[in-house]
mmCIF file of C-alpha atoms in Angstrom:
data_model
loop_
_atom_site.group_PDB
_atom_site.id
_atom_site.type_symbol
_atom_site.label_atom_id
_atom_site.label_comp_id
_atom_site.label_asym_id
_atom_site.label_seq_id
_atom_site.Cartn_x
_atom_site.Cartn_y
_atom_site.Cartn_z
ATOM 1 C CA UNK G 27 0.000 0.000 0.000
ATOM 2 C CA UNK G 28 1.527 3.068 -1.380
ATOM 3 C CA UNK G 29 1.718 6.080 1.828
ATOM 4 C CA UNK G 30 2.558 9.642 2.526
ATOM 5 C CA UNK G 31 6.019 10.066 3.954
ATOM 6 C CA UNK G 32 7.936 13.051 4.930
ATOM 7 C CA UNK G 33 10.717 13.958 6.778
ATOM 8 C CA UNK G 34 9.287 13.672 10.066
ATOM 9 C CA UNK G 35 9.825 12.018 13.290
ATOM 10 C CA UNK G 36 8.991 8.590 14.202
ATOM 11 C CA UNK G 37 6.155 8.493 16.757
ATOM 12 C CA UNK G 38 5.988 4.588 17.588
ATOM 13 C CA UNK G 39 7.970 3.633 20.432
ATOM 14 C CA UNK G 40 7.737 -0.137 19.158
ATOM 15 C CA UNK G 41 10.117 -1.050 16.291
ATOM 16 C CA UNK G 42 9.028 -2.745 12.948
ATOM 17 C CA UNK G 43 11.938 -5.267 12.170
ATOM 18 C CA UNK G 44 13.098 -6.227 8.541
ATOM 19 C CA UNK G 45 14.663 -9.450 7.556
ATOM 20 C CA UNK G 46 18.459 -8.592 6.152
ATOM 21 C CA UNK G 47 19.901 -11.859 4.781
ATOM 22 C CA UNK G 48 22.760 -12.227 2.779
ATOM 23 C CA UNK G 49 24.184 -15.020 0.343
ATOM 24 C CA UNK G 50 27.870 -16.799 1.154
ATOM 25 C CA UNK G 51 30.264 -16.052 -1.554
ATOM 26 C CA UNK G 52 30.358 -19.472 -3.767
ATOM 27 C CA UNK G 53 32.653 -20.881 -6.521
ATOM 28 C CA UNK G 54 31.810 -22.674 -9.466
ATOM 29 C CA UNK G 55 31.476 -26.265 -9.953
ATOM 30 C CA UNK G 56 28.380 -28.589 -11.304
ATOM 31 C CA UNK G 57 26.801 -29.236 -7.596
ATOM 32 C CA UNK G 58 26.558 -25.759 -7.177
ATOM 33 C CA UNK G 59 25.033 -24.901 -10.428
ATOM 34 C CA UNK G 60 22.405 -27.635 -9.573
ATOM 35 C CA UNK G 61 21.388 -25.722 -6.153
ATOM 36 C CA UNK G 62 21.601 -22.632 -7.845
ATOM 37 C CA UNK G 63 19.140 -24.243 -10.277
ATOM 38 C CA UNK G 64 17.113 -25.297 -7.773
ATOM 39 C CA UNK G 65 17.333 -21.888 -5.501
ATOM 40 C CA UNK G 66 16.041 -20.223 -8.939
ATOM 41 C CA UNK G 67 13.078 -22.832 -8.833
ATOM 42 C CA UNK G 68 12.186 -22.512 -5.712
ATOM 43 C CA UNK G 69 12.694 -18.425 -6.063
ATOM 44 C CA UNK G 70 10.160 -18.596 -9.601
ATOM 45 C CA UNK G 71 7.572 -20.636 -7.643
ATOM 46 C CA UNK G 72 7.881 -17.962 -4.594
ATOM 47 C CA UNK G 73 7.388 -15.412 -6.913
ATOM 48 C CA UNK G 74 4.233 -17.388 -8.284
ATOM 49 C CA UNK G 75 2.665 -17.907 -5.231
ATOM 50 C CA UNK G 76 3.097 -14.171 -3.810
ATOM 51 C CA UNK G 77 1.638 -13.139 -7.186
ATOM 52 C CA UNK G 78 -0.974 -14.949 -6.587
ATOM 53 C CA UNK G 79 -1.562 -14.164 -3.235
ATOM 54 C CA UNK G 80 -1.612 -10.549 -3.790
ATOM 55 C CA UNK G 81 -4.461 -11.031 -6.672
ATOM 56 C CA UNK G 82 -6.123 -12.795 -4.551
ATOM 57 C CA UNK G 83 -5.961 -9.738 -2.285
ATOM 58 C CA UNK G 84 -6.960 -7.742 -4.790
ATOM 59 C CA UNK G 85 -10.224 -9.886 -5.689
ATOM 60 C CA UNK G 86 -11.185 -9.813 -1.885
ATOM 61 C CA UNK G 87 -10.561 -5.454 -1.551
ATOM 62 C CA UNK G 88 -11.481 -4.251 -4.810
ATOM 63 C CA UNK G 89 -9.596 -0.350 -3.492
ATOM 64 C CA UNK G 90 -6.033 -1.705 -4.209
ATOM 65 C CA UNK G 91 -4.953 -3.734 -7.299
ATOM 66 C CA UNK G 92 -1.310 -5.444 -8.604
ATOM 67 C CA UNK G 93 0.867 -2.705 -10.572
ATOM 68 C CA UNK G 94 4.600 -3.526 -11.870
ATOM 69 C CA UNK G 95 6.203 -0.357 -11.442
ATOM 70 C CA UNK G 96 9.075 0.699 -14.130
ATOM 71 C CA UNK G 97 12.778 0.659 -13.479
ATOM 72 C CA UNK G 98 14.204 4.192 -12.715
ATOM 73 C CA UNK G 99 17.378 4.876 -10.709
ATOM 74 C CA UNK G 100 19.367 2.594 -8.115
ATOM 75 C CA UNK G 101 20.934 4.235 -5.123
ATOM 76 C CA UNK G 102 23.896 2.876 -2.792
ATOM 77 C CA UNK G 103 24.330 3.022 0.677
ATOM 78 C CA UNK G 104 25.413 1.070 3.896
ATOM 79 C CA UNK G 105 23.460 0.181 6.858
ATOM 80 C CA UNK G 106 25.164 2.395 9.561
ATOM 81 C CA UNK G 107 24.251 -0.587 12.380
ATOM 82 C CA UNK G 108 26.532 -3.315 10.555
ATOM 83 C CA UNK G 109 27.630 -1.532 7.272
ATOM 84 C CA UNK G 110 26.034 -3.998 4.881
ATOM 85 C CA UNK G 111 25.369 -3.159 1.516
ATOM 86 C CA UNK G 112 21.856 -1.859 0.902
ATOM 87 C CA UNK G 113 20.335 -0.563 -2.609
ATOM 88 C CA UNK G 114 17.241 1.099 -2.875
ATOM 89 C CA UNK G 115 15.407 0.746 -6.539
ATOM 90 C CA UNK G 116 13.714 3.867 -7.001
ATOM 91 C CA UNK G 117 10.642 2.934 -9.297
ATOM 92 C CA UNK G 118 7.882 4.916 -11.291
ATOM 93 C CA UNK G 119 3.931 4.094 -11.572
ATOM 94 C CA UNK G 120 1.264 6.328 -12.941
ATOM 95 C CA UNK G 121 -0.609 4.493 -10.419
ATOM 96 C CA UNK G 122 0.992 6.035 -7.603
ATOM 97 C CA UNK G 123 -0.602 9.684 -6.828
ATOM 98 C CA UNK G 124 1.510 12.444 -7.583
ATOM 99 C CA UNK G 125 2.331 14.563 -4.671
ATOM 100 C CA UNK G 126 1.432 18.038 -4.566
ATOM 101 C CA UNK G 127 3.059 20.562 -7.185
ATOM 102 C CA UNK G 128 6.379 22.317 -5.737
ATOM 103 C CA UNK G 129 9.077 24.888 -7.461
ATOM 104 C CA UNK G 130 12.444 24.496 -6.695
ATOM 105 C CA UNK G 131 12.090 27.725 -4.736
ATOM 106 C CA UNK G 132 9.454 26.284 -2.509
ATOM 107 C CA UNK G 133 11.325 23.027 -2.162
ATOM 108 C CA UNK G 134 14.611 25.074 -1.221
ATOM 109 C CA UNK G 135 12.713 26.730 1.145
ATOM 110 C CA UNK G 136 10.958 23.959 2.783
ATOM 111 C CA UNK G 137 14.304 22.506 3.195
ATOM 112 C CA UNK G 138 15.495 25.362 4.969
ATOM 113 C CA UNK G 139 12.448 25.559 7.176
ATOM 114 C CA UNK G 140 12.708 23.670 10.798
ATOM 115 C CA UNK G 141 9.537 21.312 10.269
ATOM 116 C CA UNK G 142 9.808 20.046 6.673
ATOM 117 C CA UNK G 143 6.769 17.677 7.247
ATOM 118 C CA UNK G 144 4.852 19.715 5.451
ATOM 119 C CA UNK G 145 5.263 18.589 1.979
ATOM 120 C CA UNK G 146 4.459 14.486 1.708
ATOM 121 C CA UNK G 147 5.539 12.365 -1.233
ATOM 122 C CA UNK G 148 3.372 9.550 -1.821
ATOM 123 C CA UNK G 149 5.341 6.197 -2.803
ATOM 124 C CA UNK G 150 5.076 2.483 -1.807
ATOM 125 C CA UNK G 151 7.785 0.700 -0.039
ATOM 126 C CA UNK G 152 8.121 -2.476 -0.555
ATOM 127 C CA UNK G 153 9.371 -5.784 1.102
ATOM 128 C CA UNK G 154 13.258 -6.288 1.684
ATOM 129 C CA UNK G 155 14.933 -8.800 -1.462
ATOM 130 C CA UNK G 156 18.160 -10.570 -1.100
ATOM 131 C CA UNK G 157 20.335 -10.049 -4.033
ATOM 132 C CA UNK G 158 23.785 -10.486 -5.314
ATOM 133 C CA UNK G 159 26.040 -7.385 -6.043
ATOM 134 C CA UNK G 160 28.385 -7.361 -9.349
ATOM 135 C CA UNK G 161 31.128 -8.652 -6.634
ATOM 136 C CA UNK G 162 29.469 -11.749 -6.022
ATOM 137 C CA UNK G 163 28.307 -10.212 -1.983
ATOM 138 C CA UNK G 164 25.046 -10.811 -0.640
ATOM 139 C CA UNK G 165 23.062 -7.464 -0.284
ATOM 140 C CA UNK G 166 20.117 -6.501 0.473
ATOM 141 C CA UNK G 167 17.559 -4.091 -1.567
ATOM 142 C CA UNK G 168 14.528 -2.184 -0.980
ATOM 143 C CA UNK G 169 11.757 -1.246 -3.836
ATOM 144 C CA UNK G 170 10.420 2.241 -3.568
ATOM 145 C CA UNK G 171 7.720 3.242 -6.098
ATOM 146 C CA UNK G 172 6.687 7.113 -6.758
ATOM 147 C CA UNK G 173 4.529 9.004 -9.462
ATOM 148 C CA UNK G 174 6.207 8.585 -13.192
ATOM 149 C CA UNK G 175 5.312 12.185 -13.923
ATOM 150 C CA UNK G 176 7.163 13.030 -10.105
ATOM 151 C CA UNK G 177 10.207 10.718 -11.356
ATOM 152 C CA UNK G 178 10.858 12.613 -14.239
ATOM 153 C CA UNK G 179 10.940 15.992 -12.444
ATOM 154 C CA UNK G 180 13.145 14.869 -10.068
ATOM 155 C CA UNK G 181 15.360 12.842 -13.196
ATOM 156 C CA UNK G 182 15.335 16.870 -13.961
ATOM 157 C CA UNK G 183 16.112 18.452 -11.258
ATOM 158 C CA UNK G 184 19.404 17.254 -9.091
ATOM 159 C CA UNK G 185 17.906 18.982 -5.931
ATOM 160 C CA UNK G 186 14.512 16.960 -6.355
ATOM 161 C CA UNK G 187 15.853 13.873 -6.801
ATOM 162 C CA UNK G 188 18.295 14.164 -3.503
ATOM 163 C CA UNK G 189 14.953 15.216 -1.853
ATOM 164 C CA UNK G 190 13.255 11.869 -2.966
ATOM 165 C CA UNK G 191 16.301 9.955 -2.100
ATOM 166 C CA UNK G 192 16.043 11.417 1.527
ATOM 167 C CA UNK G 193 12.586 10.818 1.651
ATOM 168 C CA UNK G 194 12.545 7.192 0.882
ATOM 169 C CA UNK G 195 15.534 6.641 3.066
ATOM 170 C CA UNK G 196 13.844 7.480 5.761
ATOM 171 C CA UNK G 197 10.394 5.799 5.281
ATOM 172 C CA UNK G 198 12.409 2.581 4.855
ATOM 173 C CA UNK G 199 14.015 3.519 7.981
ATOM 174 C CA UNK G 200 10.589 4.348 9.500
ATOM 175 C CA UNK G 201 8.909 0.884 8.077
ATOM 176 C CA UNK G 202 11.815 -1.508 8.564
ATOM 177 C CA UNK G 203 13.547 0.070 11.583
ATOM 178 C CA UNK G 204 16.740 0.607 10.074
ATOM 179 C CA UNK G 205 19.175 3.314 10.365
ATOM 180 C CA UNK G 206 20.939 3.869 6.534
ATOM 181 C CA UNK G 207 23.553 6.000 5.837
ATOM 182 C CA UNK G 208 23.033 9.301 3.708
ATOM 183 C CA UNK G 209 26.256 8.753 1.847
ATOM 184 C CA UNK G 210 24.619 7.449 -1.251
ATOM 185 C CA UNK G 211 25.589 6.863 -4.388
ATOM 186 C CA UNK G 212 22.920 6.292 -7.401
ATOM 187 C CA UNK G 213 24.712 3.842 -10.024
ATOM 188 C CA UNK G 214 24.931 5.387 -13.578
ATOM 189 C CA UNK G 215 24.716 2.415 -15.324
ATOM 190 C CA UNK G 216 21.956 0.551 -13.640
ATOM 191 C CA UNK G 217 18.468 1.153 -13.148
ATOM 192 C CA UNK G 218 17.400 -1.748 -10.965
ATOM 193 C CA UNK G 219 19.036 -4.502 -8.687
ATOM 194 C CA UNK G 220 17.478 -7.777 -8.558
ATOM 195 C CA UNK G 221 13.872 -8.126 -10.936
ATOM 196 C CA UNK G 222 11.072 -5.658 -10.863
ATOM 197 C CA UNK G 223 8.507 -7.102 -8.497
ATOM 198 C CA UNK G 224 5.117 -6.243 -8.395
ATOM 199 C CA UNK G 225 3.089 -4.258 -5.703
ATOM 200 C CA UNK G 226 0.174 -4.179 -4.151
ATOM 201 C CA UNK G 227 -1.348 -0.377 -3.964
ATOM 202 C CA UNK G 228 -4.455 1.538 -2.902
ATOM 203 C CA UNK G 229 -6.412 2.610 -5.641
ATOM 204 C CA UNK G 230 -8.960 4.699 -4.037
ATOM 205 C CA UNK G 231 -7.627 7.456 -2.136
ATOM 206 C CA UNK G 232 -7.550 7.171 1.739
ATOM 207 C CA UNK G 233 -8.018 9.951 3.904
ATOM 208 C CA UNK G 234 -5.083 11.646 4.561
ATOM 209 C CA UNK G 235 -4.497 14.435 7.253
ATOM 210 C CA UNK G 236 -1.624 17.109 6.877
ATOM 211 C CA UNK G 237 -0.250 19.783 7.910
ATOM 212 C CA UNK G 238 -0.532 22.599 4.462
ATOM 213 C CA UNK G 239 -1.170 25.935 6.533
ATOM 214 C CA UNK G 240 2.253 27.814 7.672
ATOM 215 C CA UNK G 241 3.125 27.191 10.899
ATOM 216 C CA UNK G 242 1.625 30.238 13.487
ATOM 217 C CA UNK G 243 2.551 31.353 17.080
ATOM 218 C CA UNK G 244 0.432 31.441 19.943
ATOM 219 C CA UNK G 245 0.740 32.172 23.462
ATOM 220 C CA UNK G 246 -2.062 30.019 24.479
ATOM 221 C CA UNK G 247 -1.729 26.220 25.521
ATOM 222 C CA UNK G 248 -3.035 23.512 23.528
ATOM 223 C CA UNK G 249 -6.141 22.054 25.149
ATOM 224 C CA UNK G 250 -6.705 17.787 25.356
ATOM 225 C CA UNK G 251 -9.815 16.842 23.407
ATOM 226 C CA UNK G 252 -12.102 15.164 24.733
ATOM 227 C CA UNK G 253 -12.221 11.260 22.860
ATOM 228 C CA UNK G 254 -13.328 7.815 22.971
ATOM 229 C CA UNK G 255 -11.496 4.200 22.268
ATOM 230 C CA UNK G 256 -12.878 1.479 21.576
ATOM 231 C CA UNK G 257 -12.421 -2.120 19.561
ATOM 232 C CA UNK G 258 -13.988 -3.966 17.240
ATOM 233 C CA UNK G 259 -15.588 -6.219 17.148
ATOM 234 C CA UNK G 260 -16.639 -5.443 20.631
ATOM 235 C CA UNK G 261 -16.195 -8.954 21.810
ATOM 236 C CA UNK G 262 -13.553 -12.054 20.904
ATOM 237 C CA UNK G 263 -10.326 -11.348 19.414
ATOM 238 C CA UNK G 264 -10.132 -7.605 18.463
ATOM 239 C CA UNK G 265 -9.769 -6.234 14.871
ATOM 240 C CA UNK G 266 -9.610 -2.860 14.755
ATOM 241 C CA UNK G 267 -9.129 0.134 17.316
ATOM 242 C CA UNK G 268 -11.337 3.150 16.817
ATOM 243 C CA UNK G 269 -10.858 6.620 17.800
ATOM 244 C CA UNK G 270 -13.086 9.008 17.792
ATOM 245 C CA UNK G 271 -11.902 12.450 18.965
ATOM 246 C CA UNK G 272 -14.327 15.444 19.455
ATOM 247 C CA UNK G 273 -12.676 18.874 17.625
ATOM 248 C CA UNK G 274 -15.338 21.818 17.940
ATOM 249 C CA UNK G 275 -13.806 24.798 16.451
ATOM 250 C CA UNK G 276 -11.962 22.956 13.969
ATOM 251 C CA UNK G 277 -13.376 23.534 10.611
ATOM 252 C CA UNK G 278 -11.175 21.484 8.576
ATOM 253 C CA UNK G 279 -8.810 19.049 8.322
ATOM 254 C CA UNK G 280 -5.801 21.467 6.662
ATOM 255 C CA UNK G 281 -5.308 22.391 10.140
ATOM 256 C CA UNK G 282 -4.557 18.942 11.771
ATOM 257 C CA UNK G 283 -1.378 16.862 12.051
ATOM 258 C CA UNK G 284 -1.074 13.553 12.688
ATOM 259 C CA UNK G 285 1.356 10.751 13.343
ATOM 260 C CA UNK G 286 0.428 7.306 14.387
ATOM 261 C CA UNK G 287 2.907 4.962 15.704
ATOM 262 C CA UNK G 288 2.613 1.259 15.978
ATOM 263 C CA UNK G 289 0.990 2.319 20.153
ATOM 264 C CA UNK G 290 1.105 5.318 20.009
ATOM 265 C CA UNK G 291 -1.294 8.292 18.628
ATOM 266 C CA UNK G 292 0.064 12.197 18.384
ATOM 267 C CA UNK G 293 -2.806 15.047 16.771
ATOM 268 C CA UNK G 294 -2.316 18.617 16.697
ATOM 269 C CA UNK G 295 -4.294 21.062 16.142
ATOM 270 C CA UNK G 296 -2.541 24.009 14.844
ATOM 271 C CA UNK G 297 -2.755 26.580 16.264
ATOM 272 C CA UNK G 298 -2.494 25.903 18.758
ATOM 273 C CA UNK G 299 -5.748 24.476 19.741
ATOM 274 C CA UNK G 300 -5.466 21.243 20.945
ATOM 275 C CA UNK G 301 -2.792 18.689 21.270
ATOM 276 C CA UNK G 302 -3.244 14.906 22.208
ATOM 277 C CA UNK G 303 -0.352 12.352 22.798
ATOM 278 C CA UNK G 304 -1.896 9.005 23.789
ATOM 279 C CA UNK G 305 -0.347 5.385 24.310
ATOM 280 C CA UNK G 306 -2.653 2.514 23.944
ATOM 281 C CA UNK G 307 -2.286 -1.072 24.560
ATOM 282 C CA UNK G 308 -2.211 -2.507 20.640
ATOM 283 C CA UNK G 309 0.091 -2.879 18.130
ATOM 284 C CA UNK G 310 -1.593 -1.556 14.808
ATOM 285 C CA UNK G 311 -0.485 -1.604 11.508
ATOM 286 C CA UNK G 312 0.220 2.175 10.599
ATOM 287 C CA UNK G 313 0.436 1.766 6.732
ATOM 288 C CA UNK G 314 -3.131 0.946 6.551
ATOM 289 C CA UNK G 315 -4.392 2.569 8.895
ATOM 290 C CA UNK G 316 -7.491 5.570 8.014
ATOM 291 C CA UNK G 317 -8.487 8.430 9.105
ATOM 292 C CA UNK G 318 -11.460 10.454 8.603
ATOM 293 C CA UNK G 319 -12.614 14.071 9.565
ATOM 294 C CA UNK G 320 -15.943 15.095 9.679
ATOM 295 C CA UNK G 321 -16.349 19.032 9.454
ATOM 296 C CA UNK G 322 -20.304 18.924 10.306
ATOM 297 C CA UNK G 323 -19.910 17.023 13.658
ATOM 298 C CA UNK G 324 -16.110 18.322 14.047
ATOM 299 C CA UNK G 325 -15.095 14.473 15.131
ATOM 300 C CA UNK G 326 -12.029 12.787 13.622
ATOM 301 C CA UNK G 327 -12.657 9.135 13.414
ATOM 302 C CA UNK G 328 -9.447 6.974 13.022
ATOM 303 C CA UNK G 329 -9.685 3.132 12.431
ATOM 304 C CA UNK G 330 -6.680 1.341 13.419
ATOM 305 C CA UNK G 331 -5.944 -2.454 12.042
ATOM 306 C CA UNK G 332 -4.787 -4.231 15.183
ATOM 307 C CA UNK G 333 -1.703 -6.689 14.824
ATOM 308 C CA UNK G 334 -1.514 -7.856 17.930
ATOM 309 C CA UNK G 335 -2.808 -6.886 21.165
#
């Protein structure tokens, strides 16, 4: 599921943990070529069956469907916790949204501002792949799709495309708790590492909440809205946490930020209206996680997929 990420803080104080594997450098001889055969079998019919699995996903929630995203630049860097090789494939879809239209003025200046979360670049990150580097080293490499029309600004623009770089850097970091180093390198003469996979991505529009007014100063403190949990369904093993959070004198979403962690819930209401920082006792998944607004009752309603409780 393709989601907005900017450069912004992590708010989950539980960490989301990726599987890093790596392949043993080999030599050549005919019983290796016949596991490598059958690695290559057994790696088609994995590919098969998660292809299949994901249509079937598709079939069963009609909002997302299967896209294979073109090839588009390859960036490497290290993983600063035990230096490993990782690559990140930067991809391009039409059926990724486009995020919202910025100069190179406005994007220097964003940069330059202290809470860049402003501006949010939709992509879709995918699962972690093992691959082999051209020096026969196991590495590992990330897929991170964004809007062709996006991609080809940024292919433009040098500044744009270090901006997209930092962005998916960190939502990999954010998604897979990793912490990757931001001296990168994107490979001239290679688009891709590894085979295109395919993704699974929303194709009807979520709600999403965030921040677009400039930031403004107040001398008054934030008040704690008033709000109700509860799960669903209301008895057995639970499914989904619900929040509903009464807002009067909000009138529309533009003016609310927030950040969900995996138990853990932060809203603002600029400016400086009301502010709620809330721990709860699930872990949720925060990729598909909605959220909803309603400017008539002034009540944000956030539904929460629970993991695990």
């Amino acid at each position: 599921m393709y989601a907005s990420l900017a450069l912004n803080r992590r708010t989950s104080s539980t960490p989301k943990h990726g599987l890093i594997s790596a392949y043993k450098t080999m030599t050549t001889d005919s019983t290796l070529l016949t596991s490598e055969m059958e690695l290559q079998q057994q790696e088609d019919l994995y590919q098969q069956l998660l292809l299949q699995t994901m249509e079937n996903m598709h079939t069963e929630n009609p909002d997302s469907k299967v896209i294979r995203p073109q090839p588009g630049i390859c960036v490497k860097t290290t993983s600063e916790t035990d230096k490993q090789k990782v690559f990140v494939n930067i991809c391009q879809s039409n059926s990724v949204p486009p995020p919202p239209e910025l100069s190179r003025e406005d994007l220097v200046e964003l940069l330059q501002s202290e809470d860049p979360s402003g501006y949010r670049v939709p992509m879709s990150l995918g699962e972690p792949h093992t691959e082999v580097d051209n020096s026969s080293q196991g590495c590992t490499a990330y897929d991170v799709v964004i809007n062709q029309e996006f991609f080809q600004k940024c292919q433009k623009e040098a500044l744009f495309q270090q901006f997209v770089i930092m962005v998916s850097l960190e939502g990999l970091e954010n998604k897979y708790n990793l912490t990757l180093s931001r001296e990168w390198k994107v490979l001239k003469n290679r688009k891709f590492l590894g085979s295109v996979n395919k993704q699974n991505i929303r194709t009807k529009s979520r709600p999403v909440i965030q921040e677009l007014q400039p930031q403004e100063t107040s001398s008054s403190i934030p008040k704690r809205p008033e709000f109700t949990m509860f799960v669903e369904p209301p008895a057995g093993v639970p499914e989904y946490l619900i929040a509903e959070i009464k807002l009067p004198g909000v009138v529309s979403s533009r003016s609310l930020v927030l950040d969900i962690g995996e138990d853990r819930l932060v809203l603002t209401a600029r400016p400086s209206l009301y502010h709620l920082d809330i721990f709860h006792p699930f872990l949720v998944d925060q990729d598909t996680s909605v959220a909803q607004y309603n400017s008539g009752t002034q009540i944000l309603t956030i539904t929460l997929p629970v993991v695990s409780s």
